[in-house]
GROMACS .gro file of C-alpha atoms in nm:
model
  137
    1MET     CA    1   2.538  -2.862  -1.676
    2ALA     CA    2   2.256  -2.617  -1.737
    3ILE     CA    3   2.321  -2.302  -1.932
    4HIS     CA    4   2.116  -2.000  -1.828
    5GLU     CA    5   2.187  -1.778  -2.125
    6ASN     CA    6   1.930  -1.541  -2.267
    7LEU     CA    7   1.918  -1.660  -2.627
    8LEU     CA    8   1.715  -1.359  -2.741
    9GLY     CA    9   1.993  -1.120  -2.645
   10GLY     CA   10   1.779  -0.898  -2.423
   11PRO     CA   11   1.841  -0.799  -2.063
   12PRO     CA   12   1.772  -1.054  -1.790
   13PRO     CA   13   1.444  -1.034  -1.600
   14THR     CA   14   1.437  -0.798  -1.304
   15HIS     CA   15   1.319  -0.944  -0.975
   16LEU     CA   16   1.246  -0.693  -0.702
   17PRO     CA   17   1.345  -0.795  -0.349
   18ASP     CA   18   1.066  -0.929  -0.137
   19ASP     CA   19   0.910  -0.695   0.118
   20PRO     CA   20   0.637  -0.913   0.269
   21GLU     CA   21   0.509  -0.681   0.543
   22PRO     CA   22   0.297  -0.450   0.322
   23ARG     CA   23   0.151  -0.751   0.140
   24GLU     CA   24   0.072  -0.924   0.469
   25LEU     CA   25  -0.083  -0.610   0.619
   26LEU     CA   26  -0.309  -0.564   0.315
   27ALA     CA   27  -0.405  -0.933   0.321
   28SER     CA   28  -0.498  -0.905   0.690
   29GLY     CA   29  -0.736  -0.617   0.618
   30THR     CA   30  -0.523  -0.319   0.714
   31SER     CA   31  -0.636  -0.019   0.512
   32PRO     CA   32  -0.418   0.063   0.211
   33ALA     CA   33  -0.380   0.420   0.342
   34GLU     CA   34  -0.233   0.289   0.668
   35VAL     CA   35  -0.002   0.056   0.478
   36ALA     CA   36   0.114   0.335   0.244
   37ALA     CA   37   0.178   0.563   0.541
   38LYS     CA   38   0.382   0.295   0.718
   39HIS     CA   39   0.552   0.171   0.397
   40PRO     CA   40   0.558   0.468   0.155
   41THR     CA   41   0.792   0.287  -0.084
   42SER     CA   42   0.544   0.002  -0.135
   43SER     CA   43   0.407   0.013  -0.489
   44LEU     CA   44   0.154  -0.249  -0.383
   45ALA     CA   45  -0.005  -0.020  -0.123
   46TRP     CA   46  -0.028   0.267  -0.374
   47ALA     CA   47  -0.169   0.033  -0.640
   48GLN     CA   48  -0.440  -0.081  -0.397
   49LEU     CA   49  -0.523   0.281  -0.314
   50ALA     CA   50  -0.547   0.350  -0.690
   51ASP     CA   51  -0.776   0.051  -0.744
   52ASP     CA   52  -1.002   0.147  -0.454
   53ALA     CA   53  -1.028   0.509  -0.569
   54PHE     CA   54  -1.102   0.404  -0.928
   55THR     CA   55  -1.373   0.162  -0.815
   56ALA     CA   56  -1.530   0.444  -0.610
   57GLY     CA   57  -1.531   0.678  -0.912
   58ARG     CA   58  -1.249   0.899  -0.784
   59THR     CA   59  -1.052   0.888  -1.109
   60VAL     CA   60  -0.814   1.179  -1.048
   61GLU     CA   61  -0.731   1.040  -0.704
   62SER     CA   62  -0.671   0.700  -0.862
   63TYR     CA   63  -0.437   0.859  -1.114
   64ALA     CA   64  -0.237   1.027  -0.837
   65TYR     CA   65  -0.208   0.710  -0.631
   66ALA     CA   66  -0.110   0.506  -0.937
   67ARG     CA   67   0.154   0.759  -1.040
   68THR     CA   68   0.304   0.746  -0.690
   69GLY     CA   69   0.316   0.365  -0.695
   70TYR     CA   70   0.461   0.370  -1.046
   71HIS     CA   71   0.743   0.607  -0.950
   72ARG     CA   72   0.817   0.420  -0.627
   73GLY     CA   73   0.838   0.104  -0.837
   74LEU     CA   74   1.072   0.263  -1.092
   75ASP     CA   75   1.302   0.361  -0.806
   76ALA     CA   76   1.301   0.003  -0.673
   77LEU     CA   77   1.359  -0.143  -1.020
   78ARG     CA   78   1.659   0.083  -1.078
   79ARG     CA   79   1.804  -0.014  -0.739
   80SER     CA   80   1.765  -0.378  -0.852
   81GLY     CA   81   1.971  -0.323  -1.166
   82TRP     CA   82   1.696  -0.252  -1.420
   83LYS     CA   83   1.825  -0.032  -1.701
   84GLY     CA   84   1.496   0.103  -1.834
   85HIS     CA   85   1.385  -0.200  -2.035
   86GLY     CA   86   1.354  -0.574  -2.012
   87PRO     CA   87   1.126  -0.826  -1.849
   88ILE     CA   88   0.965  -0.759  -1.512
   89PRO     CA   89   0.792  -1.094  -1.453
   90PHE     CA   90   0.445  -1.089  -1.296
   91GLU     CA   91   0.518  -1.443  -1.180
   92HIS     CA   92   0.764  -1.296  -0.926
   93GLU     CA   93   0.524  -1.173  -0.658
   94PRO     CA   94   0.734  -0.874  -0.539
   95ASN     CA   95   0.707  -0.730  -0.895
   96ARG     CA   96   0.327  -0.727  -0.883
   97GLY     CA   97   0.291  -0.400  -0.692
   98PHE     CA   98   0.480  -0.210  -0.961
   99LEU     CA   99   0.295  -0.386  -1.243
  100ARG     CA  100  -0.041  -0.321  -1.078
  101ALA     CA  101   0.048   0.047  -1.034
  102LEU     CA  102   0.151   0.067  -1.401
  103HIS     CA  103  -0.180  -0.091  -1.505
  104ALA     CA  104  -0.372   0.145  -1.275
  105LEU     CA  105  -0.189   0.444  -1.420
  106ALA     CA  106  -0.281   0.338  -1.774
  107ARG     CA  107  -0.645   0.286  -1.674
  108ALA     CA  108  -0.674   0.623  -1.499
  109ALA     CA  109  -0.488   0.803  -1.779
  110GLN     CA  110  -0.737   0.666  -2.031
  111ALA     CA  111  -1.028   0.768  -1.808
  112ILE     CA  112  -0.912   1.131  -1.790
  113GLY     CA  113  -0.832   1.151  -2.160
  114GLU     CA  114  -0.453   1.122  -2.142
  115GLN     CA  115  -0.439   0.899  -2.450
  116GLU     CA  116  -0.063   0.928  -2.505
  117GLU     CA  117   0.013   0.826  -2.147
  118TYR     CA  118  -0.245   0.546  -2.165
  119GLU     CA  119  -0.075   0.407  -2.477
  120ARG     CA  120   0.275   0.446  -2.331
  121CYS     CA  121   0.181   0.271  -2.007
  122THR     CA  122  -0.011  -0.004  -2.186
  123THR     CA  123   0.285  -0.075  -2.414
  124PHE     CA  124   0.525  -0.065  -2.119
  125LEU     CA  125   0.309  -0.317  -1.930
  126LYS     CA  126   0.285  -0.555  -2.228
  127GLU     CA  127   0.659  -0.536  -2.295
  128SER     CA  128   0.750  -0.578  -1.928
  129SER     CA  129   0.514  -0.866  -1.857
  130PRO     CA  130   0.269  -1.011  -2.107
  131THR     CA  131   0.128  -1.214  -1.817
  132ALA     CA  132   0.055  -0.897  -1.617
  133ALA     CA  133  -0.104  -0.731  -1.919
  134ALA     CA  134  -0.334  -1.031  -1.971
  135THR     CA  135  -0.408  -1.083  -1.601
  136LEU     CA  136  -0.475  -0.722  -1.504
  137SER     CA  137  -0.669  -0.612  -1.813
   0.00000   0.00000   0.00000
């Protein structure tokens, strides 16, 4: 008999429910703006918009997209039982949109001189998923 007890005493990992359509649309080449318009709760679509804007040098736009994806992700996490802390594994693909948006928010915050927000978001990412922090940085 396997015991699935968290020996460290922290909250269990949060796994967002899968919503494959936005991921599939993005993978098929649909523009992130179209995906975000069709699926406004998709953190993944907002994270991709943030990445594209940042790459194009539109830092403030990237910040706004990332913040939207971050807040949409927080809403989804709370609906999934997350209590404001605990692991959000990058290995669980549906979590990646939120984690990417969080990373994008940190990156854009640093670029516009919001050092406190950059540090908060960077710490949040590392504490939520060390794998995401290593992979996305």
